[in-house]
mmCIF file of C-alpha atoms and ligand atoms in Angstrom:
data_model
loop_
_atom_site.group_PDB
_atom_site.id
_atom_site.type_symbol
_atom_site.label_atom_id
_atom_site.label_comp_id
_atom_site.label_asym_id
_atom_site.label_seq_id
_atom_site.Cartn_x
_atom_site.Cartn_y
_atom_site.Cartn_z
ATOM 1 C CA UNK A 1018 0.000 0.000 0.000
ATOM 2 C CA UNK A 1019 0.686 3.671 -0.774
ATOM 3 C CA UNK A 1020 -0.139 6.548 1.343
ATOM 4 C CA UNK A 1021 -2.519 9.207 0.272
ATOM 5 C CA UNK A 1022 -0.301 12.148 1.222
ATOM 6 C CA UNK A 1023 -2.767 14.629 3.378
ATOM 7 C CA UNK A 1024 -1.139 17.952 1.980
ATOM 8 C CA UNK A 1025 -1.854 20.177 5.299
ATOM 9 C CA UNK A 1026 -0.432 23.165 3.016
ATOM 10 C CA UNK A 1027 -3.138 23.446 0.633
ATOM 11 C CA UNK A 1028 -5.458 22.866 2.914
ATOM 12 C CA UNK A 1029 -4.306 25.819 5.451
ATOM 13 C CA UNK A 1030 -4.353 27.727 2.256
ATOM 14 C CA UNK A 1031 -8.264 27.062 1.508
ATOM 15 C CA UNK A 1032 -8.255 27.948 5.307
ATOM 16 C CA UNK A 1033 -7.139 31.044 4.841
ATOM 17 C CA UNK A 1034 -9.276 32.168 2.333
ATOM 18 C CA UNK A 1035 -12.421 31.343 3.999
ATOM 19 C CA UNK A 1036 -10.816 32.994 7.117
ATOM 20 C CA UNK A 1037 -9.302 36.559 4.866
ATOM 21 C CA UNK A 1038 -13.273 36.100 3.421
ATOM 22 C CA UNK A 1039 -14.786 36.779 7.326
ATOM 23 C CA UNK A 1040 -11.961 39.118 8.649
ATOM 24 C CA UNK A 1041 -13.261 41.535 5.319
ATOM 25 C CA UNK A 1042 -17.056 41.031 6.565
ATOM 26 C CA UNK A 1043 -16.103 42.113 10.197
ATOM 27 C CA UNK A 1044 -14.223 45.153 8.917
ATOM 28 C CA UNK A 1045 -17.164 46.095 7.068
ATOM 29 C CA UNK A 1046 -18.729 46.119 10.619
ATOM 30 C CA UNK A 1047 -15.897 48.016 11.653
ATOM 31 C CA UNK A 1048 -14.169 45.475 14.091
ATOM 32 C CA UNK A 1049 -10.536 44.797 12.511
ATOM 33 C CA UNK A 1050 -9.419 41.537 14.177
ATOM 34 C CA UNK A 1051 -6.131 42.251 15.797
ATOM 35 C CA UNK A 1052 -3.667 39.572 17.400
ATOM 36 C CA UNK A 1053 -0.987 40.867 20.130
ATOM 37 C CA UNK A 1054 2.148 38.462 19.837
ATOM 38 C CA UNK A 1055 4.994 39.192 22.970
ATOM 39 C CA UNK A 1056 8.711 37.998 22.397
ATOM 40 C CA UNK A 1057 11.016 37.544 25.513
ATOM 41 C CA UNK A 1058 14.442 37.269 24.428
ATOM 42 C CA UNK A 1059 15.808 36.676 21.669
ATOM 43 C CA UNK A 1060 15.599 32.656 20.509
ATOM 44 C CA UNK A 1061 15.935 32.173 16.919
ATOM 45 C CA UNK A 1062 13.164 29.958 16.138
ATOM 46 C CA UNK A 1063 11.055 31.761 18.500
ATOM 47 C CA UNK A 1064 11.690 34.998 16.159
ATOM 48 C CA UNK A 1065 11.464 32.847 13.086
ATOM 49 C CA UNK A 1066 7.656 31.470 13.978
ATOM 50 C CA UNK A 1067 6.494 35.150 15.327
ATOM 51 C CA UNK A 1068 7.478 37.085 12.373
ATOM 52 C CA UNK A 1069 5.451 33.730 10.461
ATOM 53 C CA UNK A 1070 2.183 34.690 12.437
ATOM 54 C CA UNK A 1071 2.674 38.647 11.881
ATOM 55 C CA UNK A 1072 2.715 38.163 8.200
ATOM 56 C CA UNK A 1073 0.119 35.891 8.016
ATOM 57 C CA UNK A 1074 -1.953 37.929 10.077
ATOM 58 C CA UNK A 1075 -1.339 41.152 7.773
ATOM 59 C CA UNK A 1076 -1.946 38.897 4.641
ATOM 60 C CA UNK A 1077 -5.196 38.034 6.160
ATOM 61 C CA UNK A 1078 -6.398 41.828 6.935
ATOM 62 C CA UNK A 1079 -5.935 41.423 10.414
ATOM 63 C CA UNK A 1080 -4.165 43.793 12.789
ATOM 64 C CA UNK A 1081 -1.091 42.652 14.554
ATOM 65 C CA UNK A 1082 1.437 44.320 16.565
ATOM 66 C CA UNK A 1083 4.921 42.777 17.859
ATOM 67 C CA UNK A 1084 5.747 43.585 21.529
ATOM 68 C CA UNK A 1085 9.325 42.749 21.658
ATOM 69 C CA UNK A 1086 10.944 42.543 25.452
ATOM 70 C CA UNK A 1087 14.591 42.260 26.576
ATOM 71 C CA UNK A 1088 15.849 38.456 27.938
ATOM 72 C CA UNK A 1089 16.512 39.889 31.265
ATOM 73 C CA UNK A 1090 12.117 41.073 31.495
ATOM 74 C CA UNK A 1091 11.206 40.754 35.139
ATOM 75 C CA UNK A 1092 8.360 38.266 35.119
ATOM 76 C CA UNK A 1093 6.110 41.536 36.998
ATOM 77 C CA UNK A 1094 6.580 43.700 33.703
ATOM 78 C CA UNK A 1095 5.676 40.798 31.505
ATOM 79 C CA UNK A 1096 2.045 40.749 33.672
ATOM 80 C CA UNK A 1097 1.889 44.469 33.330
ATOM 81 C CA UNK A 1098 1.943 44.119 29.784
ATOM 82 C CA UNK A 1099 -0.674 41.685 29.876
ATOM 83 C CA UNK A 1100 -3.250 43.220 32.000
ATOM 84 C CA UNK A 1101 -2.433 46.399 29.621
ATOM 85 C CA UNK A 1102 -3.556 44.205 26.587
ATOM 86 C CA UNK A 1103 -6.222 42.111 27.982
ATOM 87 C CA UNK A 1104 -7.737 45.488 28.513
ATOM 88 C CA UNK A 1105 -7.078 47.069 25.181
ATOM 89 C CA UNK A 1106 -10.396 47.008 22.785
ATOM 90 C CA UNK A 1107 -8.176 46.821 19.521
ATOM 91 C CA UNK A 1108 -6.466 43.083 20.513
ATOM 92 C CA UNK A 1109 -8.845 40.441 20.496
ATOM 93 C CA UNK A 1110 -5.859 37.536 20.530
ATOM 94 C CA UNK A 1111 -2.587 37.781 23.226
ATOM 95 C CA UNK A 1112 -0.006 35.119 22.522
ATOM 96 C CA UNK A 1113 3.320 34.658 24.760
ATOM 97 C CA UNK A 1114 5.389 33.289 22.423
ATOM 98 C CA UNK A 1115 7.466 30.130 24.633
ATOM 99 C CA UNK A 1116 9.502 28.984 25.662
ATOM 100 C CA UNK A 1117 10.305 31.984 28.072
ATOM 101 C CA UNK A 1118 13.620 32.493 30.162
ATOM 102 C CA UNK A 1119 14.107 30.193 33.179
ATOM 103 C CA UNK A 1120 13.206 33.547 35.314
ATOM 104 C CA UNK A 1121 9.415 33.531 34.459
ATOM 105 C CA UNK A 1122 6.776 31.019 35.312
ATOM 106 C CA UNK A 1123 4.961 29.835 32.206
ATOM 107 C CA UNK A 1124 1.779 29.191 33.964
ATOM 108 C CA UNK A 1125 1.177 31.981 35.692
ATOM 109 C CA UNK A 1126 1.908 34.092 32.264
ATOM 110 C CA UNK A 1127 -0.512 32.028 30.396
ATOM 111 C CA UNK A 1128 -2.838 32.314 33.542
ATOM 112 C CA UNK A 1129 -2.658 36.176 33.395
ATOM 113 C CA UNK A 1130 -4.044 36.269 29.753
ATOM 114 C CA UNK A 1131 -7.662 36.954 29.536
ATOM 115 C CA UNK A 1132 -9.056 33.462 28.632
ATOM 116 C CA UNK A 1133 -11.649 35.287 26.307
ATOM 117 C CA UNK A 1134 -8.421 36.457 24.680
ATOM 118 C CA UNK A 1135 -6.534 33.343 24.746
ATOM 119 C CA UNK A 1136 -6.290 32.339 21.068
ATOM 120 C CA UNK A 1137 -3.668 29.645 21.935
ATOM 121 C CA UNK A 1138 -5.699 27.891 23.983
ATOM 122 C CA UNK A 1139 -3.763 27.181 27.140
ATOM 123 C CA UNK A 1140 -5.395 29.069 29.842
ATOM 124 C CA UNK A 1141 -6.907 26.611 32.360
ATOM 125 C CA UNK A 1142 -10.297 28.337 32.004
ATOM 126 C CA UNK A 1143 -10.002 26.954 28.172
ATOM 127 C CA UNK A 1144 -8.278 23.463 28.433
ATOM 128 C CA UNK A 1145 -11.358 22.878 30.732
ATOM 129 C CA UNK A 1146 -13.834 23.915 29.031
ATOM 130 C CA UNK A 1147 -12.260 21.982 25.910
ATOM 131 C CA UNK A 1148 -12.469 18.639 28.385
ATOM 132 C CA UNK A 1149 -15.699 19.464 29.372
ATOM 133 C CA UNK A 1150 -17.269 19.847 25.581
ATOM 134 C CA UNK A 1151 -17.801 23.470 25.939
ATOM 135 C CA UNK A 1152 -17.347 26.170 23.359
ATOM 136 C CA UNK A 1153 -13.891 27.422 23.576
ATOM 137 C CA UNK A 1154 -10.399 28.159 21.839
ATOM 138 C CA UNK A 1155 -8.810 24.811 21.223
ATOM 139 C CA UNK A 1156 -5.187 24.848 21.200
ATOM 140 C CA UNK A 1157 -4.115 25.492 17.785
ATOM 141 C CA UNK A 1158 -1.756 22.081 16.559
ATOM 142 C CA UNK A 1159 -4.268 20.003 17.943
ATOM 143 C CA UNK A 1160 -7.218 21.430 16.212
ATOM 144 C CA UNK A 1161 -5.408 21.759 13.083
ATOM 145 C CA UNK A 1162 -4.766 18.271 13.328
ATOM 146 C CA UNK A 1163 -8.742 17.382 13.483
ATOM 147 C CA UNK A 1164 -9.282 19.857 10.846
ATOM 148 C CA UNK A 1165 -7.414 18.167 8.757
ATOM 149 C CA UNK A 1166 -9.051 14.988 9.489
ATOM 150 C CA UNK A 1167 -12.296 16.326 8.611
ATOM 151 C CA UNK A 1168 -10.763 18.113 5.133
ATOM 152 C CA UNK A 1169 -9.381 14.779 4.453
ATOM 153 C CA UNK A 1170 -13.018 13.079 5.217
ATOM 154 C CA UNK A 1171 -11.474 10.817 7.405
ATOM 155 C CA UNK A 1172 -14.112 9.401 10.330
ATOM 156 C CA UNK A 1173 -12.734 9.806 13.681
ATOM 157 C CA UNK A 1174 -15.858 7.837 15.467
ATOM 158 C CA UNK A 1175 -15.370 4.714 16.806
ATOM 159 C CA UNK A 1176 -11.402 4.461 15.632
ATOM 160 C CA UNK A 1177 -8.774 3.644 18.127
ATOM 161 C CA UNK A 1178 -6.326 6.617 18.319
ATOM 162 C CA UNK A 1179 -3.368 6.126 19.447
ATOM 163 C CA UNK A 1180 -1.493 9.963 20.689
ATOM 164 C CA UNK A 1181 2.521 9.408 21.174
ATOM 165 C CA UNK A 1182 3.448 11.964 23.361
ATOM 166 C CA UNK A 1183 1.405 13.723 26.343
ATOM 167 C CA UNK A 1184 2.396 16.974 25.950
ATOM 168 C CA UNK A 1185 0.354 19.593 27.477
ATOM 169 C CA UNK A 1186 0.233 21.986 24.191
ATOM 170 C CA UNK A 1187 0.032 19.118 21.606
ATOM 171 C CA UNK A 1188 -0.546 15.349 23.320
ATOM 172 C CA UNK A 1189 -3.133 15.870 26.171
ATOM 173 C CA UNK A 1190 -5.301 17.668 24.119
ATOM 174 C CA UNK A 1191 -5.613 16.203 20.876
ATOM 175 C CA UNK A 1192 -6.375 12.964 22.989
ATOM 176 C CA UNK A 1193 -9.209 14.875 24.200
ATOM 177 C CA UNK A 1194 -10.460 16.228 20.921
ATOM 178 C CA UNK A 1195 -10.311 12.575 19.625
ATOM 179 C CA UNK A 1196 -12.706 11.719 22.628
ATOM 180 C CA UNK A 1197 -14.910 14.392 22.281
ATOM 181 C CA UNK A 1198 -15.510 12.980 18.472
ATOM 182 C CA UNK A 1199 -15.867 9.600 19.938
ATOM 183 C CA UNK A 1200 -12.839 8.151 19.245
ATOM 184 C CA UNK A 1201 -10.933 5.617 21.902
ATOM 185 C CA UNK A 1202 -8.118 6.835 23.101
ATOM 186 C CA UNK A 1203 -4.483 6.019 24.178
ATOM 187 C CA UNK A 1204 -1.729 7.921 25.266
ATOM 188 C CA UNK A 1205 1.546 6.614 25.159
ATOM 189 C CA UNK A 1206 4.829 8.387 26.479
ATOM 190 C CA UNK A 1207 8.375 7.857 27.636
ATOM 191 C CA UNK A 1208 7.159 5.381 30.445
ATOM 192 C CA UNK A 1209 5.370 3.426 28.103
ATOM 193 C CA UNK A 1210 6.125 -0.685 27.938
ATOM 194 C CA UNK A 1211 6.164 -2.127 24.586
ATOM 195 C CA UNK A 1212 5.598 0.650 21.752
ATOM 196 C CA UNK A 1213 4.661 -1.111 19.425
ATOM 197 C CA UNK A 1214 2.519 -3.330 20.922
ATOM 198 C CA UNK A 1215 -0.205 -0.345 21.228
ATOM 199 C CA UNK A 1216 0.603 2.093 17.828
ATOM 200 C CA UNK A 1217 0.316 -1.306 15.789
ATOM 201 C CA UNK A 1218 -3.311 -1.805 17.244
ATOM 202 C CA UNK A 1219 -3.700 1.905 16.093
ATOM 203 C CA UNK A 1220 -6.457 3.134 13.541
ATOM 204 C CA UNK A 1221 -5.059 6.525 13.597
ATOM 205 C CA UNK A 1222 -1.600 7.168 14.893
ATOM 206 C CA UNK A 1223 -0.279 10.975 16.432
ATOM 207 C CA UNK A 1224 3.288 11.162 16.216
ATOM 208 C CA UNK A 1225 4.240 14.310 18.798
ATOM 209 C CA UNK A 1226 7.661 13.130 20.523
ATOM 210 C CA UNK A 1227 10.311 15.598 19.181
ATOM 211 C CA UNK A 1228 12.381 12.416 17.843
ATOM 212 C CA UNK A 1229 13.384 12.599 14.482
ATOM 213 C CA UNK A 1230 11.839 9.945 12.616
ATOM 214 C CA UNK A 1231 11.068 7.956 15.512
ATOM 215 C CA UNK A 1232 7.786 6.129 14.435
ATOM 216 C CA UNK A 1233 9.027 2.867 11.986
ATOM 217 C CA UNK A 1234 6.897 0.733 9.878
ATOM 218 C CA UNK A 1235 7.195 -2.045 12.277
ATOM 219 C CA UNK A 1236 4.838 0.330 14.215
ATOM 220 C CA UNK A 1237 2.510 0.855 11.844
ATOM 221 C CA UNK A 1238 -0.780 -1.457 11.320
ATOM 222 C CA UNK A 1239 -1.117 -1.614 7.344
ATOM 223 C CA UNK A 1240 -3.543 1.131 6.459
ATOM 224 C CA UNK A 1241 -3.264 3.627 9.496
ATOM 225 C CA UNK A 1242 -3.943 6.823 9.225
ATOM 226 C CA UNK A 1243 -0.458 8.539 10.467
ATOM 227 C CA UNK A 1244 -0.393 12.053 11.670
ATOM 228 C CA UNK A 1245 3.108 13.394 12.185
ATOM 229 C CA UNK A 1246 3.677 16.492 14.166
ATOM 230 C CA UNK A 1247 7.256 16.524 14.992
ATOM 231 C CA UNK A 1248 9.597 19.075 13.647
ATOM 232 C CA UNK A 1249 12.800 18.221 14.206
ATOM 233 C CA UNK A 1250 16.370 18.113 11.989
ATOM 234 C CA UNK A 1251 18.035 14.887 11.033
ATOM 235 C CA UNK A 1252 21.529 14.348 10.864
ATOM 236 C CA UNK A 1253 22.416 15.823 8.009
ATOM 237 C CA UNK A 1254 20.209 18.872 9.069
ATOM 238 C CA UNK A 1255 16.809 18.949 7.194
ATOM 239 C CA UNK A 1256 13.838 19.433 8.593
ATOM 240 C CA UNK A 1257 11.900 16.099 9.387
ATOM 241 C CA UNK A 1258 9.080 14.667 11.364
ATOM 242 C CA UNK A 1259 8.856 12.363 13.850
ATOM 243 C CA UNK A 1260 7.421 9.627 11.563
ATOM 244 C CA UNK A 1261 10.418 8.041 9.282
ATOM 245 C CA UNK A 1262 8.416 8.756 6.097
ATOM 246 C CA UNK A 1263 9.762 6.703 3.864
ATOM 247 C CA UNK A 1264 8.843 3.389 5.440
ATOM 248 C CA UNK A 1265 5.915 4.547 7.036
ATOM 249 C CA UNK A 1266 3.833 6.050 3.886
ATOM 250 C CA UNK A 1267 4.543 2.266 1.781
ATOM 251 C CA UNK A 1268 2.612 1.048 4.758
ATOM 252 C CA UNK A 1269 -0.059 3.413 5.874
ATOM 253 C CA UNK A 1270 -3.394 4.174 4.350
ATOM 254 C CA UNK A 1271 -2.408 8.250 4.799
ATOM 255 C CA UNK A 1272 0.202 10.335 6.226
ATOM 256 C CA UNK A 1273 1.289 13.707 6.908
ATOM 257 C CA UNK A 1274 4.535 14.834 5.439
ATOM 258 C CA UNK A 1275 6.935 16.995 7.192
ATOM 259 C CA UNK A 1276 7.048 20.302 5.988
ATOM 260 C CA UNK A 1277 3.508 20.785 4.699
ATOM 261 C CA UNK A 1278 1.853 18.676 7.156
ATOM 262 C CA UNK A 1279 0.473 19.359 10.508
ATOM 263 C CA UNK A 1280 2.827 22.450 10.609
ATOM 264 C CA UNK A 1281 1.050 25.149 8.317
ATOM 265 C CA UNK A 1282 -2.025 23.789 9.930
ATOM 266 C CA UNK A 1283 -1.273 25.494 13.944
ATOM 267 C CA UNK A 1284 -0.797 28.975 12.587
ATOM 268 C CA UNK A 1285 -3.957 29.098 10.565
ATOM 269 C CA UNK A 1286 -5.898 27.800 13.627
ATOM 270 C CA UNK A 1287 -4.584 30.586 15.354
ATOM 271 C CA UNK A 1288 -5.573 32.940 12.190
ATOM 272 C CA UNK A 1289 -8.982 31.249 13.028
ATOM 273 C CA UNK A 1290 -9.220 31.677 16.629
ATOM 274 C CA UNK A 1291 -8.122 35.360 16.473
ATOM 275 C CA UNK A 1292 -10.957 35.998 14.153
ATOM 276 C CA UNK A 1293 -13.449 33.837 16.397
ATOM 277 C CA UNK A 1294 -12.647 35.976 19.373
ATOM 278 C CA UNK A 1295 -13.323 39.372 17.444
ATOM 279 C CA UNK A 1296 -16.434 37.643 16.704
ATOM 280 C CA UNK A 1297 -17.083 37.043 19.664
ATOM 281 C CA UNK A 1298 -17.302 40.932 20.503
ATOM 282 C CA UNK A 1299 -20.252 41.117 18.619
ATOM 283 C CA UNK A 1300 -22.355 38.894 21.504
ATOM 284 C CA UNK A 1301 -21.212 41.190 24.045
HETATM 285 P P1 LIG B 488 7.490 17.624 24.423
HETATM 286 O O1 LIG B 488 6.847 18.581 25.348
HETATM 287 O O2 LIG B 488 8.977 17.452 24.457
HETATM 288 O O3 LIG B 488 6.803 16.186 24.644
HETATM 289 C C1 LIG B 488 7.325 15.051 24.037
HETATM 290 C C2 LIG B 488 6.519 13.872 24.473
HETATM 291 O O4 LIG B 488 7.100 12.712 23.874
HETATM 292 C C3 LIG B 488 6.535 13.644 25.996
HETATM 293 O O5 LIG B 488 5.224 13.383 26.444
HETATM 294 C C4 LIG B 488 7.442 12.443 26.172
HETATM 295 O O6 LIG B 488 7.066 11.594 27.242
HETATM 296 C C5 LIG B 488 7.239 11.707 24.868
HETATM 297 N N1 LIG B 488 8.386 10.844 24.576
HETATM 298 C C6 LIG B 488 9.690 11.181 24.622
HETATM 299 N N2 LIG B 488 10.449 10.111 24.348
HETATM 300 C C7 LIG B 488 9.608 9.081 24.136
HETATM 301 C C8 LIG B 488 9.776 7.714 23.834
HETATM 302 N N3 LIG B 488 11.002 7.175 23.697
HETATM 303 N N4 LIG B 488 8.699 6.937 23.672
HETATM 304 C C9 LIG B 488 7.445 7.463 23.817
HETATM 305 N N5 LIG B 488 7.215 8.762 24.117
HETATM 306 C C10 LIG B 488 8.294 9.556 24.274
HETATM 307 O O7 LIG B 488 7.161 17.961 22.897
HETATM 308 P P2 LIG B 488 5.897 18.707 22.211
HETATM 309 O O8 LIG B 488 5.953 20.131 22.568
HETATM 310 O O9 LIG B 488 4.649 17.929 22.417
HETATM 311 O O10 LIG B 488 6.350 18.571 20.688
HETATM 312 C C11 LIG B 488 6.533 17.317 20.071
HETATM 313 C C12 LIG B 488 7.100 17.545 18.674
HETATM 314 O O11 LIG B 488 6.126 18.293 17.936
HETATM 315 C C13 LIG B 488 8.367 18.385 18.625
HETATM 316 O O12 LIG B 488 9.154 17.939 17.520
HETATM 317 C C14 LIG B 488 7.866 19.780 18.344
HETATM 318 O O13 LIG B 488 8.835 20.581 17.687
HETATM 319 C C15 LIG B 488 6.716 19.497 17.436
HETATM 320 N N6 LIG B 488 5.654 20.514 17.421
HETATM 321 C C16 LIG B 488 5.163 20.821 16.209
HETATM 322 C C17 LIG B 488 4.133 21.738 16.110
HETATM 323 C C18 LIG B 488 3.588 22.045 14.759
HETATM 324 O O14 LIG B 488 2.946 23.072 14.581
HETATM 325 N N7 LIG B 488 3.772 21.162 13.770
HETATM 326 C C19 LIG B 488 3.606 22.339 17.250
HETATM 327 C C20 LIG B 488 4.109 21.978 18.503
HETATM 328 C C21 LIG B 488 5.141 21.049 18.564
HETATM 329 P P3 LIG B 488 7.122 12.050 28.802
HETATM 330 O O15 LIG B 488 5.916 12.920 29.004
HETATM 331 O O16 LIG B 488 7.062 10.791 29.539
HETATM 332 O O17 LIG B 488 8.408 12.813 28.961
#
């Protein structure tokens, strides 16, 4: 067998355009959606991905401003900041771009963000609403992922799903979105005895370990559906996933390729969410 590649590229690009579509209908209203993205330090990639969601914000008609902040940012002017967005009527999306320096506590910076302006997802208020079945922003990589899913028409009801990796931005919660669709679920981790013994009972297989090209065919039940969200380099440097591709996609029934997978996916989820909260003005 031969993979059907799911090309999570053109589909974040048909994204888009439905998304650029309603950002133009809510300026007509006169709300411009506008997405608030703070940098703390100066990490490469970090700089790399932010200047990736500015652009695609302004290519979408969206607002978006770039707060950058020196390494050595007390955690209590980071909060100030914050509180001075969450209160600001032309943001409707704050995102702390991570990691952040050892100095400042993750959680209580993503606890400070409004949750009704938390278009990453990962305020407490959110994740539990998520778990619960309530409306709310789902973290961005894992609802790309079931967008995808549904783009590609592939069922999620019923299937056995197994998640590799238990993350808190990508593994926990794509679990949970496969339950919510009525999926069974298991997580897997470092901890885990016998690998294979679970991914090769898998319908549907998430790949989110940060290994390069850790997932083999030998893990892989003929026909799988393999979703790979890793981004990591291999030895001779380029970009891979955590899935060895090669192997896997002779074996699978579909697979996600890395680049153009899962990866062009998370920033167009936040595109949506960032319009969804402007949206959400409009109640109030
Ligand atoms: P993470 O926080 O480092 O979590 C990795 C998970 O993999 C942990 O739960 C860990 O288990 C598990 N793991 C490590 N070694 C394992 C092993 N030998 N067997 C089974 N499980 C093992 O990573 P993350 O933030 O979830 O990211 C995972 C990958 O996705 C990275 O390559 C990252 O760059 C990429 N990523 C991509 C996107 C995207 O937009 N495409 C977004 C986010 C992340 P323990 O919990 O037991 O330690």
């Amino acid at each position: 067998m031969t993979a059907t590649i799911i090309n999570g590229k053109e589909i974040a690009s048909q994204k888009k355009v439905e998304i650029a579509i309603e950002v133009q209908k809510l300026k007509e209203l006169g709300i411009t959606p506008g997405l608030a993205v703070i940098l703390v330090g100066d990490n490469h990639a970090s700089r790399t991905y932010v200047t990736n969601k500015e652009k695609t914000c302004r290519d979408l008609g969206m607002y978006s401003v770039l707060i950058e902040l020196p390494e050595e940012t007390s955690q209590e002017d980071l909060l100030a900041k914050i509180e001075e967005l969450n209160g600001d009527p032309a943001i409707h999306g704050i995102l702390v771009q991570l990691p952040l320096p050892k100095h400042i506590s993750e959680s209580k910076v993503i606890e400070s963000i409004s949750p009704l302006k938390d278009v990453d997802g990962f305020h407490p208020i959110n994740i539990g609403r998520m778990m619960t079945g309530q409306d709310s922003f789902l973290p961005c990589t894992p609802f790309g992922i079931m967008v995808l899913l549904e783009a590609t028409e592939i069922s999620v009801a019923g299937k056995h799903v197994v998640v590799v990796g238990r993350s808190n931005i990508v593994g926990k919660p794509v679990g949970q979105l496969f339950l919510n669709q009525h999926a069974t679920v298991t997580y897997c981790h470092s901890r885990t005895k016998d690998l294979q013994f679970h991914t090769s009972q898998a319908d549907i297989i998430v790949a989110a370990v940060g290994i390069a090209n850790f997932i083999k065919a030998d893990h892989v039940k003929e026909g799988a559906v393999v979703i790979d969200v890793g981004i990591n380099r291999n030895e001779a440097g380029k970009l891979c996933g955590d899935v060895a591709f090669d192997e896997v996609s002779k074996k699978a029934g579909y697979i996600t390729p890395v680049p153009k997978g899962v990866g062009p996916m998370t920033i167009t989820m936040l595109m949506y969410n960032t319009l969804k909260s402007a949206k959400n003005t409009l109640r109030f």
